[in-house]
Amino acid sequence: MHADDAPQPPKRKRRPSKDAPSLSSDRIIAAALDLIDTQGVDNFSMRNLAKLLGVYPMAIYWYVPNRNALVARVTAHVLADLVPEDPSADWQDDLRTLLHRFRAIIRAHPNVAPLIGAQLVSNASVDLMMIEWVLQVLRRSGLNEADIPAAYTATIGAMTGFVTQEFAAVPQDDKTGWADEMKQIAQSADPEQFPLAAALMPKLLNRSFILRWDNGSAVPLDDGFDFFVESFIAGLARRAGH
Amino acid sequence: MHADDAPQPPKRKRRPSKDAPSLSSDRIIAAALDLIDTQGVDNFSMRNLAKLLGVYPMAIYWYVPNRNALVARVTAHVLADLVPEDPSADWQDDLRTLLHRFRAIIRAHPNVAPLIGAQLVSNASVDLMMIEWVLQVLRRSGLNEADIPAAYTATIGAMTGFVTQEFAAVPQDDKTGWADEMKQIAQSADPEQFPLAAALMPKLLNRSFILRWDNGSAVPLDDGFDFFVESFIAGLARRAGH
DNA sequence: ACCTGAACACCGTTCAAGT
DNA sequence: ACCTGAACACCGTTCAAGT
């Protein structure tokens, strides 16, 4: 949503018909998403993007002011279809749908997950649509009007927080070594000192936060996510007096 | 917690007394945290760290295998004091305390927030302590035993998710321009199309997710966080049959 | 308007060498 | 054991120039 200070292809009434430019904002964003999806955001560089587009690096800067702005546009593009249809009859169902849709989107583009925190800000009108949607749902919950702003922030935090953690890149320097070491720690967990951890380890190892070496792409935390969503919604309901 | 494959200062029975090394793991981690706190993680480089330590860049590599591993140790160090004293009588209070302690730590080192997702894994024994602590609290909640693993993942996700979003770096390329533009969008929010958003805008602008230009360091989302925590805990309680 | 091409000031890390 | 020093293969971005 942030206006760029760089020169922008202006409202282009009509292009001079011939010699259409080889680049466009859309092509750049699509290619950037492609690179991020396949290589990860760390290995995504303007120079690789230029190579993929068959163009010199600086050509991109005609359409995008800098790398950060490009990354912001990519996340905005990915989240474009987040907000569901018009609210249903059941506000709890609506919230559930929103949170699950968000997760489905990030699952399709997991490497975008680490960018969400800073960059959820996107196209202004789209954002207002989503914000209004959430506010409407929260009002229909019966919450105290005065609580709606805090409930809104809590809801967005719930929507983005769990999932960005779930799909956060796990350092892959030597994953097998890491996995082996974690397995060993798990095995040797002293049942005297850590009785519950030791007992539940088979259910937790590589299937829950902290004790995993794969991220959500390889091993989704479905049960944990469902439990989280249902707890949050149930808590909202209780606070709304249901 | 990941064992490094690089040469490590071995169990050092005793150093040769004189010519003590100028560097140490502790000094490096402390200096790295200092740099990250002041410059942000993006501007944190091995070369700057070396300069701060008065040493050539490669000297650091004697103690740390690579930049990623160093960053992991920094986050582990920051989170070392996370887990509270022994559980109290009230499991809901315990959970509340844990989530608030986590936030207090990140507040003291906000630039570490974006690193948590991938790097919560730290010193093995510390981690097992925290995991056991959470599992104990959850069992005392009266939840179905079969639900405890999912509840554990939900709890860690709740603990880390909101706060990492709250303190995520906001792009600061030209913050004033961004703020101005967002204010303008907020002002021009059509009350016909977005009635609630327009009405609540004064309460939301720069005080909630998506509609802010400062991050949690400058403008903490206290109300949203409290609402989030209380909702989650209330939902857990409901699911536990309270 | 749109893109090329060279150049600047950075990176992390490998590798060989010093003491 | 601990650190230096040079070198490699990268970065994002500025700036001037082409068409």
Coordinates of C-alpha atoms (C1' of nucleotides) in Angstrom, one line a residue:
Chain A
M1 CA 0.0 0.0 0.0
H2 CA 3.0 2.3 0.3
A3 CA 3.3 4.6 -2.6
D4 CA 6.8 4.3 -4.2
D5 CA 8.8 7.3 -4.7
A6 CA 10.5 5.8 -7.8
P7 CA 9.2 6.6 -11.3
Q8 CA 6.2 4.6 -12.1
P9 CA 4.8 3.5 -15.4
P10 CA 2.3 6.4 -15.5
K11 CA -1.4 5.8 -16.0
R12 CA -0.4 4.9 -19.5
K13 CA -3.3 6.1 -21.6
R14 CA -2.0 3.9 -24.4
R15 CA 1.4 2.7 -25.2
P16 CA 3.1 3.8 -28.4
S17 CA 1.6 0.6 -29.9
K18 CA 4.9 -0.9 -31.1
D19 CA 8.0 -1.7 -29.0
A20 CA 6.0 -2.7 -25.9
P21 CA 8.2 -3.0 -22.9
S22 CA 9.4 -6.5 -22.1
L23 CA 8.9 -6.0 -18.4
S24 CA 5.9 -5.2 -16.3
S25 CA 5.0 -5.1 -12.6
D26 CA 3.0 -8.2 -13.0
R27 CA 5.7 -10.2 -14.7
I28 CA 8.2 -9.1 -12.1
I29 CA 6.0 -10.0 -9.2
A30 CA 5.1 -13.4 -10.7
A31 CA 8.7 -14.2 -11.3
A32 CA 9.8 -13.0 -7.9
L33 CA 7.1 -15.2 -6.2
D34 CA 8.4 -18.1 -8.4
L35 CA 11.9 -17.6 -7.2
I36 CA 10.9 -17.2 -3.6
D37 CA 8.7 -20.3 -3.7
T38 CA 11.5 -22.4 -5.2
Q39 CA 14.7 -20.9 -3.7
G40 CA 13.5 -19.4 -0.4
V41 CA 13.6 -15.7 0.4
D42 CA 17.3 -15.8 1.5
N43 CA 18.4 -16.9 -1.8
F44 CA 16.2 -14.5 -3.7
S45 CA 18.2 -11.7 -5.2
M46 CA 17.5 -8.9 -7.6
R47 CA 20.3 -10.3 -9.8
N48 CA 18.8 -13.8 -10.0
L49 CA 15.5 -12.3 -10.7
A50 CA 16.9 -10.3 -13.5
K51 CA 18.5 -13.4 -14.9
L52 CA 15.2 -15.3 -14.8
L53 CA 13.5 -12.4 -16.6
G54 CA 16.3 -12.2 -19.2
V55 CA 17.1 -8.7 -18.4
Y56 CA 19.8 -6.6 -16.7
P57 CA 19.4 -6.2 -12.9
M58 CA 18.7 -2.4 -13.1
A59 CA 15.8 -2.9 -15.5
I60 CA 13.7 -4.1 -12.6
Y61 CA 14.2 -0.8 -10.8
W62 CA 12.1 1.0 -13.4
Y63 CA 9.1 -0.8 -11.9
V64 CA 10.0 -1.3 -8.3
P65 CA 12.0 1.1 -6.0
N66 CA 13.9 -1.5 -4.2
R67 CA 14.1 -5.1 -3.0
N68 CA 12.0 -4.5 0.1
A69 CA 9.2 -2.9 -1.8
L70 CA 9.2 -5.8 -4.3
V71 CA 9.0 -8.3 -1.4
A72 CA 6.1 -6.4 0.0
R73 CA 4.2 -6.5 -3.3
V74 CA 4.8 -10.2 -3.5
T75 CA 3.2 -10.8 -0.1
A76 CA 0.3 -8.6 -1.0
H77 CA -0.2 -10.6 -4.2
V78 CA -0.1 -13.8 -2.3
L79 CA -2.7 -12.6 0.2
A80 CA -5.0 -11.1 -2.4
D81 CA -7.7 -13.8 -2.1
L82 CA -7.6 -14.1 1.7
V83 CA -10.9 -12.5 2.7
P84 CA -13.8 -14.9 2.3
E85 CA -17.3 -14.3 0.8
D86 CA -19.8 -12.3 2.8
P87 CA -20.1 -13.3 6.4
S88 CA -22.3 -16.2 7.1
A89 CA -24.9 -16.6 9.9
D90 CA -22.4 -18.0 12.4
W91 CA -19.6 -15.7 13.4
Q92 CA -17.6 -18.5 14.9
D93 CA -17.7 -20.3 11.5
D94 CA -16.6 -17.1 9.8
L95 CA -13.5 -16.7 12.0
R96 CA -12.6 -20.3 11.6
T97 CA -12.9 -20.0 7.9
L98 CA -10.6 -16.9 7.8
L99 CA -7.9 -18.5 9.9
H100 CA -8.0 -21.7 7.9
R101 CA -7.9 -19.8 4.6
F102 CA -4.9 -17.9 5.8
R103 CA -3.1 -21.1 6.6
A104 CA -4.0 -22.6 3.2
I105 CA -2.5 -19.7 1.4
I106 CA 0.7 -19.8 3.4
R107 CA 0.9 -23.5 2.9
A108 CA 0.9 -22.9 -0.8
H109 CA 3.7 -20.4 -0.5
P110 CA 5.5 -21.3 2.7
N111 CA 8.6 -19.3 2.0
V112 CA 6.5 -16.2 2.1
A113 CA 5.7 -16.9 5.8
P114 CA 8.7 -15.0 7.3
L115 CA 7.7 -11.9 5.4
I116 CA 4.2 -11.6 6.7
G117 CA 5.0 -10.0 10.0
A118 CA 6.5 -6.8 8.5
Q119 CA 4.6 -6.8 5.3
L120 CA 0.9 -7.6 5.8
V121 CA 0.3 -4.1 4.7
S122 CA -0.6 -4.3 1.1
N123 CA -3.1 -2.9 -1.3
A124 CA -5.0 -0.3 0.6
S125 CA -8.6 -1.2 -0.5
V126 CA -8.0 -4.9 -0.1
D127 CA -6.8 -4.3 3.4
L128 CA -9.8 -2.2 4.3
M129 CA -12.0 -4.9 3.0
M130 CA -10.4 -7.5 5.3
I131 CA -10.4 -5.2 8.3
E132 CA -14.0 -4.4 7.8
W133 CA -14.8 -8.0 7.4
V134 CA -13.1 -8.9 10.7
L135 CA -14.7 -6.0 12.5
Q136 CA -18.2 -7.1 11.3
V137 CA -17.7 -10.6 12.4
L138 CA -16.5 -9.5 15.8
R139 CA -19.4 -7.2 16.3
R140 CA -21.8 -10.0 15.5
S141 CA -20.1 -12.1 18.2
G142 CA -21.8 -9.9 20.8
L143 CA -18.6 -8.5 22.3
N144 CA -18.7 -5.3 24.1
E145 CA -18.2 -2.5 21.6
A146 CA -15.3 -1.1 23.6
D147 CA -13.5 -4.4 23.2
I148 CA -13.7 -4.7 19.5
P149 CA -10.4 -2.9 18.7
A150 CA -8.4 -5.2 21.1
A151 CA -10.3 -8.2 19.7
Y152 CA -9.4 -7.1 16.2
T153 CA -5.7 -7.0 17.0
A154 CA -6.0 -10.3 18.9
T155 CA -7.7 -11.9 15.9
I156 CA -5.1 -10.7 13.3
G157 CA -2.4 -11.8 15.7
A158 CA -4.0 -15.2 16.0
M159 CA -4.4 -15.5 12.3
T160 CA -0.8 -14.7 11.4
G161 CA 1.1 -15.7 14.4
F162 CA 0.8 -19.4 14.7
V163 CA 1.0 -20.0 11.0
T164 CA 4.1 -17.9 10.4
Q165 CA 5.8 -19.9 13.1
E166 CA 4.6 -23.2 11.8
F167 CA 6.0 -22.5 8.3
A168 CA 9.1 -20.6 9.4
A169 CA 12.2 -21.9 7.6
V170 CA 14.1 -24.3 9.7
P171 CA 17.9 -23.9 9.3
Q172 CA 18.9 -26.5 6.9
D173 CA 22.7 -26.3 7.1
D174 CA 22.9 -30.0 7.9
K175 CA 19.4 -31.1 8.7
T176 CA 20.2 -34.8 9.1
G177 CA 22.8 -34.0 11.8
W178 CA 20.3 -31.8 13.5
A179 CA 17.6 -34.4 13.4
D180 CA 19.9 -37.1 14.8
E181 CA 21.0 -34.9 17.6
M182 CA 17.4 -33.9 18.5
K183 CA 16.4 -37.6 18.5
Q184 CA 19.2 -38.4 20.8
I185 CA 18.2 -35.7 23.2
A186 CA 14.6 -36.9 23.1
Q187 CA 15.7 -40.5 23.8
S188 CA 17.9 -39.5 26.7
A189 CA 15.2 -37.3 28.3
D190 CA 15.4 -38.3 32.0
P191 CA 12.0 -39.6 33.0
E192 CA 12.7 -38.6 36.6
Q193 CA 13.4 -35.0 35.7
F194 CA 11.0 -34.6 32.8
P195 CA 8.3 -37.2 33.3
L196 CA 5.7 -35.8 31.0
A197 CA 8.1 -34.8 28.3
A198 CA 9.7 -38.3 28.3
A199 CA 6.3 -40.0 28.2
L200 CA 4.8 -37.8 25.5
M201 CA 8.0 -37.6 23.4
P202 CA 6.7 -40.0 20.7
K203 CA 3.8 -37.7 20.1
L204 CA 5.9 -34.6 20.2
L205 CA 9.1 -35.4 18.4
N206 CA 9.1 -33.6 15.0
R207 CA 5.4 -33.1 15.5
S208 CA 5.4 -30.0 17.6
F209 CA 7.1 -26.7 18.1
I210 CA 10.7 -26.7 19.4
L211 CA 11.1 -30.4 19.1
R212 CA 10.9 -30.5 15.3
W213 CA 13.5 -30.4 12.6
D214 CA 11.1 -30.2 9.7
N215 CA 8.9 -27.2 9.2
G216 CA 5.2 -27.0 8.4
S217 CA 5.7 -27.7 4.8
A218 CA 7.1 -31.1 5.5
V219 CA 5.2 -31.9 8.7
P220 CA 2.1 -29.7 9.1
L221 CA 1.0 -29.2 12.7
D222 CA -2.7 -29.8 12.0
D223 CA -3.8 -30.9 15.4
G224 CA -1.9 -28.1 17.1
F225 CA -3.4 -25.5 14.7
D226 CA -6.9 -26.8 15.2
F227 CA -6.6 -26.8 18.9
F228 CA -5.2 -23.3 18.8
V229 CA -8.0 -22.0 16.6
E230 CA -10.7 -23.6 18.5
S231 CA -9.3 -22.4 21.8
F232 CA -9.1 -18.9 20.6
I233 CA -12.6 -18.9 19.2
A234 CA -14.0 -20.5 22.3
G235 CA -12.3 -17.9 24.4
L236 CA -13.7 -15.1 22.3
A237 CA -17.1 -16.7 22.7
R238 CA -16.8 -16.9 26.5
R239 CA -15.6 -13.3 26.6
A240 CA -18.6 -12.3 24.5
G241 CA -20.9 -14.0 27.1
H242 CA -21.9 -17.1 25.2
Chain B
M1 CA 21.1 -27.1 20.7
H2 CA 22.6 -28.1 17.4
A3 CA 26.1 -29.5 17.8
D4 CA 28.4 -27.6 15.5
D5 CA 30.7 -29.5 13.2
A6 CA 33.3 -26.8 13.4
P7 CA 36.3 -27.1 15.7
Q8 CA 35.3 -26.1 19.2
P9 CA 37.4 -24.9 22.1
P10 CA 37.6 -28.4 23.6
K11 CA 36.6 -29.1 27.2
R12 CA 39.7 -27.1 28.0
K13 CA 41.0 -28.7 31.1
R14 CA 43.1 -25.7 31.7
R15 CA 44.4 -23.1 29.4
P16 CA 48.2 -22.7 29.0
S17 CA 47.9 -20.0 31.7
K18 CA 49.5 -17.2 29.7
D19 CA 48.4 -15.8 26.3
A20 CA 44.7 -16.3 27.0
P21 CA 42.7 -16.0 23.8
S22 CA 41.2 -12.6 23.2
L23 CA 37.9 -14.1 22.1
S24 CA 35.4 -16.4 23.6
S25 CA 32.0 -17.7 22.8
D26 CA 30.5 -15.5 25.5
R27 CA 32.2 -12.4 24.3
I28 CA 31.1 -13.1 20.7
I29 CA 27.5 -13.7 21.7
A30 CA 27.3 -10.7 23.9
A31 CA 28.8 -8.5 21.2
A32 CA 26.5 -10.0 18.5
L33 CA 23.4 -9.3 20.7
D34 CA 24.6 -5.8 21.2
L35 CA 24.9 -5.2 17.4
I36 CA 21.5 -6.8 16.7
D37 CA 19.9 -4.7 19.4
T38 CA 21.3 -1.5 18.1
Q39 CA 21.5 -2.1 14.3
G40 CA 18.9 -4.7 13.6
V41 CA 19.4 -8.1 12.3
D42 CA 19.6 -7.1 8.7
N43 CA 22.5 -4.8 9.3
F44 CA 24.3 -7.3 11.5
S45 CA 27.3 -8.8 9.7
M46 CA 30.2 -10.9 10.6
R47 CA 32.5 -8.2 9.4
N48 CA 30.9 -5.5 11.6
L49 CA 31.0 -7.9 14.6
A50 CA 34.7 -8.5 14.0
K51 CA 35.3 -4.8 13.9
L52 CA 33.5 -4.3 17.2
L53 CA 35.5 -7.1 18.7
G54 CA 38.7 -5.6 17.3
V55 CA 39.6 -8.7 15.4
Y56 CA 39.7 -10.1 11.9
P57 CA 36.4 -11.5 10.6
M58 CA 37.7 -15.0 10.4
A59 CA 38.7 -15.1 14.0
I60 CA 35.1 -15.5 14.9
Y61 CA 34.8 -18.7 12.9
W62 CA 37.1 -20.4 15.4
Y63 CA 34.2 -20.3 17.9
V64 CA 31.1 -20.3 15.7
P65 CA 30.6 -22.4 12.5
N66 CA 28.7 -19.7 10.6
R67 CA 26.4 -16.7 10.8
N68 CA 23.2 -18.8 11.2
A69 CA 24.6 -20.7 14.1
L70 CA 25.7 -17.5 15.8
V71 CA 22.3 -16.0 15.4
A72 CA 20.8 -19.2 16.9
R73 CA 23.0 -18.9 19.9
V74 CA 22.1 -15.3 20.4
T75 CA 18.3 -16.1 20.5
A76 CA 19.0 -19.0 22.9
H77 CA 20.9 -16.7 25.1
V78 CA 18.1 -14.1 25.1
L79 CA 15.5 -16.7 26.0
A80 CA 17.6 -18.3 28.7
D81 CA 15.5 -17.0 31.6
L82 CA 12.1 -17.6 30.0
V83 CA 10.8 -20.4 32.1
P84 CA 9.3 -19.2 35.4
E85 CA 9.7 -20.6 38.9
D86 CA 7.9 -23.8 39.8
P87 CA 4.2 -23.8 38.8
S88 CA 1.8 -22.1 41.1
A89 CA -1.6 -23.3 42.3
D90 CA -3.4 -21.8 39.4
W91 CA -2.6 -23.2 36.0
Q92 CA -4.3 -20.2 34.3
D93 CA -2.0 -17.8 36.2
D94 CA 1.0 -19.9 35.2
L95 CA 0.2 -19.7 31.5
R96 CA -0.5 -16.0 31.8
T97 CA 2.9 -15.5 33.4
L98 CA 4.7 -17.5 30.8
L99 CA 3.2 -15.6 27.9
H100 CA 3.9 -12.3 29.6
R101 CA 7.4 -13.2 30.4
F102 CA 8.1 -14.1 26.8
R103 CA 6.7 -10.8 25.7
A104 CA 8.8 -8.9 28.2
I105 CA 12.0 -10.6 26.9
I106 CA 11.2 -9.8 23.3
R107 CA 10.4 -6.3 24.3
A108 CA 13.9 -5.9 25.8
H109 CA 15.4 -7.3 22.5
P110 CA 12.8 -6.6 19.8
N111 CA 15.2 -7.1 16.9
V112 CA 15.5 -10.7 17.9
A113 CA 11.8 -11.2 17.3
P114 CA 12.1 -12.2 13.6
L115 CA 14.6 -14.9 14.5
I116 CA 12.4 -16.8 17.0
G117 CA 10.4 -18.7 14.5
A118 CA 13.3 -20.7 13.1
Q119 CA 15.5 -20.6 16.1
L120 CA 13.6 -21.3 19.3
V121 CA 15.5 -24.4 19.5
S122 CA 18.4 -23.7 21.8
N123 CA 20.2 -25.4 24.7
A124 CA 18.8 -28.8 25.0
S125 CA 18.3 -29.0 28.7
V126 CA 16.8 -25.5 29.0
D127 CA 14.3 -26.5 26.3
L128 CA 13.3 -29.7 28.0
M129 CA 12.8 -27.7 31.2
M130 CA 10.4 -25.4 29.4
I131 CA 8.6 -28.1 27.6
E132 CA 8.1 -30.1 30.8
W133 CA 6.9 -26.9 32.5
V134 CA 4.3 -26.3 29.9
L135 CA 3.2 -29.9 29.8
Q136 CA 2.8 -29.9 33.6
V137 CA 0.7 -26.8 33.5
L138 CA -1.5 -28.2 30.8
R139 CA -2.1 -31.4 32.6
R140 CA -3.2 -29.6 35.7
S141 CA -5.7 -27.7 33.5
G142 CA -7.7 -30.9 33.4
L143 CA -7.5 -31.3 29.7
N144 CA -8.0 -34.8 28.2
E145 CA -4.6 -36.5 28.2
A146 CA -4.9 -37.2 24.5
D147 CA -5.3 -33.5 23.9
I148 CA -2.1 -32.4 25.6
P149 CA 0.3 -32.7 22.7
A150 CA -2.0 -30.5 20.5
A151 CA -2.5 -28.1 23.4
Y152 CA 1.3 -27.9 23.9
T153 CA 1.8 -26.9 20.3
A154 CA -1.1 -24.4 20.5
T155 CA 0.4 -22.9 23.6
I156 CA 3.9 -22.5 22.1
G157 CA 2.3 -21.0 19.0
A158 CA 0.3 -18.6 21.1
M159 CA 3.3 -17.6 23.1
T160 CA 5.6 -16.9 20.2
G161 CA 3.2 -16.0 17.4
F162 CA 1.5 -12.8 18.5
V163 CA 4.7 -11.3 20.0
T164 CA 6.9 -12.0 17.0
Q165 CA 4.3 -10.2 14.8
E166 CA 4.0 -7.4 17.3
F167 CA 7.7 -6.7 17.3
A168 CA 8.4 -7.5 13.7
A169 CA 10.5 -4.8 12.1
V170 CA 8.4 -2.4 10.1
P171 CA 10.1 -1.4 6.8
Q172 CA 11.7 2.0 7.5
D173 CA 12.7 3.1 4.1
D174 CA 10.8 6.2 4.4
K175 CA 8.6 5.8 7.4
T176 CA 7.2 9.3 7.4
G177 CA 5.9 8.9 3.9
W178 CA 4.4 5.6 4.8
A179 CA 2.7 7.0 7.9
D180 CA 1.3 10.0 5.9
E181 CA -0.1 7.7 3.2
M182 CA -1.7 5.4 5.7
K183 CA -3.3 8.3 7.6
Q184 CA -4.7 9.5 4.3
I185 CA -6.2 6.1 3.5
A186 CA -7.6 5.9 6.9
Q187 CA -9.2 9.4 6.6
S188 CA -10.7 8.6 3.2
A189 CA -12.2 5.2 4.3
D190 CA -15.7 5.3 2.9
P191 CA -18.1 5.0 5.8
E192 CA -20.7 3.6 3.4
Q193 CA -18.4 0.8 2.3
F194 CA -16.5 0.3 5.5
P195 CA -18.7 1.6 8.3
L196 CA -17.0 -0.1 11.2
A197 CA -13.5 0.5 10.0
A198 CA -14.3 4.1 9.4
A199 CA -15.9 4.5 12.8
L200 CA -13.2 2.7 14.8
M201 CA -10.3 4.2 12.8
P202 CA -9.2 6.5 15.6
K203 CA -8.9 3.5 17.9
L204 CA -7.1 1.4 15.3
L205 CA -4.8 3.7 13.4
N206 CA -1.2 2.9 14.4
R207 CA -2.6 1.0 17.4
S208 CA -3.3 -2.3 15.7
F209 CA -2.0 -4.8 13.2
I210 CA -2.0 -3.8 9.5
L211 CA -3.0 -0.2 10.2
R212 CA 0.2 0.7 12.0
W213 CA 3.5 2.1 10.8
D214 CA 5.4 1.8 14.1
N215 CA 6.1 -1.6 15.5
G216 CA 5.7 -2.9 19.0
S217 CA 8.8 -1.2 20.3
A218 CA 7.4 2.3 19.6
V219 CA 3.7 1.4 20.0
P220 CA 3.1 -1.7 22.1
L221 CA -0.2 -3.5 21.4
D222 CA -1.0 -4.0 25.1
D223 CA -4.7 -4.2 24.8
G224 CA -4.6 -6.5 21.9
F225 CA -2.1 -8.8 23.6
D226 CA -4.0 -9.0 26.8
F227 CA -7.2 -9.8 24.9
F228 CA -5.4 -12.4 22.9
V229 CA -3.9 -14.1 26.0
E230 CA -7.1 -14.0 28.0
S231 CA -9.1 -15.4 25.0
F232 CA -6.7 -18.2 24.5
I233 CA -6.6 -19.2 28.2
A234 CA -10.3 -18.9 28.5
G235 CA -10.7 -21.1 25.5
L236 CA -8.3 -23.7 27.0
A237 CA -10.3 -23.6 30.2
R238 CA -13.5 -24.2 28.3
R239 CA -12.1 -27.1 26.4
A240 CA -10.8 -28.5 29.7
G241 CA -14.4 -28.4 30.9
H242 CA -14.2 -25.5 33.3
Chain C
dA1 C1' 9.9 5.6 -21.5
dC2 C1' 12.6 1.8 -20.8
dC3 C1' 16.8 -0.6 -20.5
dT4 C1' 22.1 -1.3 -20.6
dG5 C1' 26.6 -1.3 -18.4
dA6 C1' 30.0 -0.1 -15.4
dA7 C1' 31.2 0.9 -10.8
dC8 C1' 30.9 1.2 -5.5
dA9 C1' 30.6 -0.4 -1.2
dC10 C1' 29.4 -4.0 0.8
dC11 C1' 28.6 -9.4 2.1
dG12 C1' 29.8 -14.8 4.1
dT13 C1' 33.0 -18.0 3.7
dT14 C1' 37.2 -21.0 1.9
dC15 C1' 41.8 -21.7 2.2
dA16 C1' 46.6 -21.1 3.3
dA17 C1' 49.6 -19.2 6.4
dG18 C1' 51.5 -17.4 10.6
dT19 C1' 52.6 -18.0 15.8
Chain D
dA1 C1' 45.1 -23.5 19.7
dC2 C1' 44.0 -19.3 17.9
dC3 C1' 44.2 -15.7 14.6
dT4 C1' 45.8 -13.2 10.3
dG5 C1' 45.3 -12.0 5.4
dA6 C1' 44.2 -12.6 0.9
dA7 C1' 40.9 -14.1 -2.3
dC8 C1' 36.3 -15.8 -4.3
dA9 C1' 31.8 -15.4 -5.5
dC10 C1' 28.4 -13.1 -4.5
dC11 C1' 25.1 -8.9 -2.9
dG12 C1' 21.8 -4.1 -3.6
dT13 C1' 22.0 0.1 -5.5
dT14 C1' 23.8 4.8 -7.7
dC15 C1' 24.8 6.9 -11.7
dA16 C1' 25.6 7.9 -16.5
dA17 C1' 24.5 6.5 -20.9
dG18 C1' 22.1 4.5 -24.7
dT19 C1' 17.7 4.3 -27.8

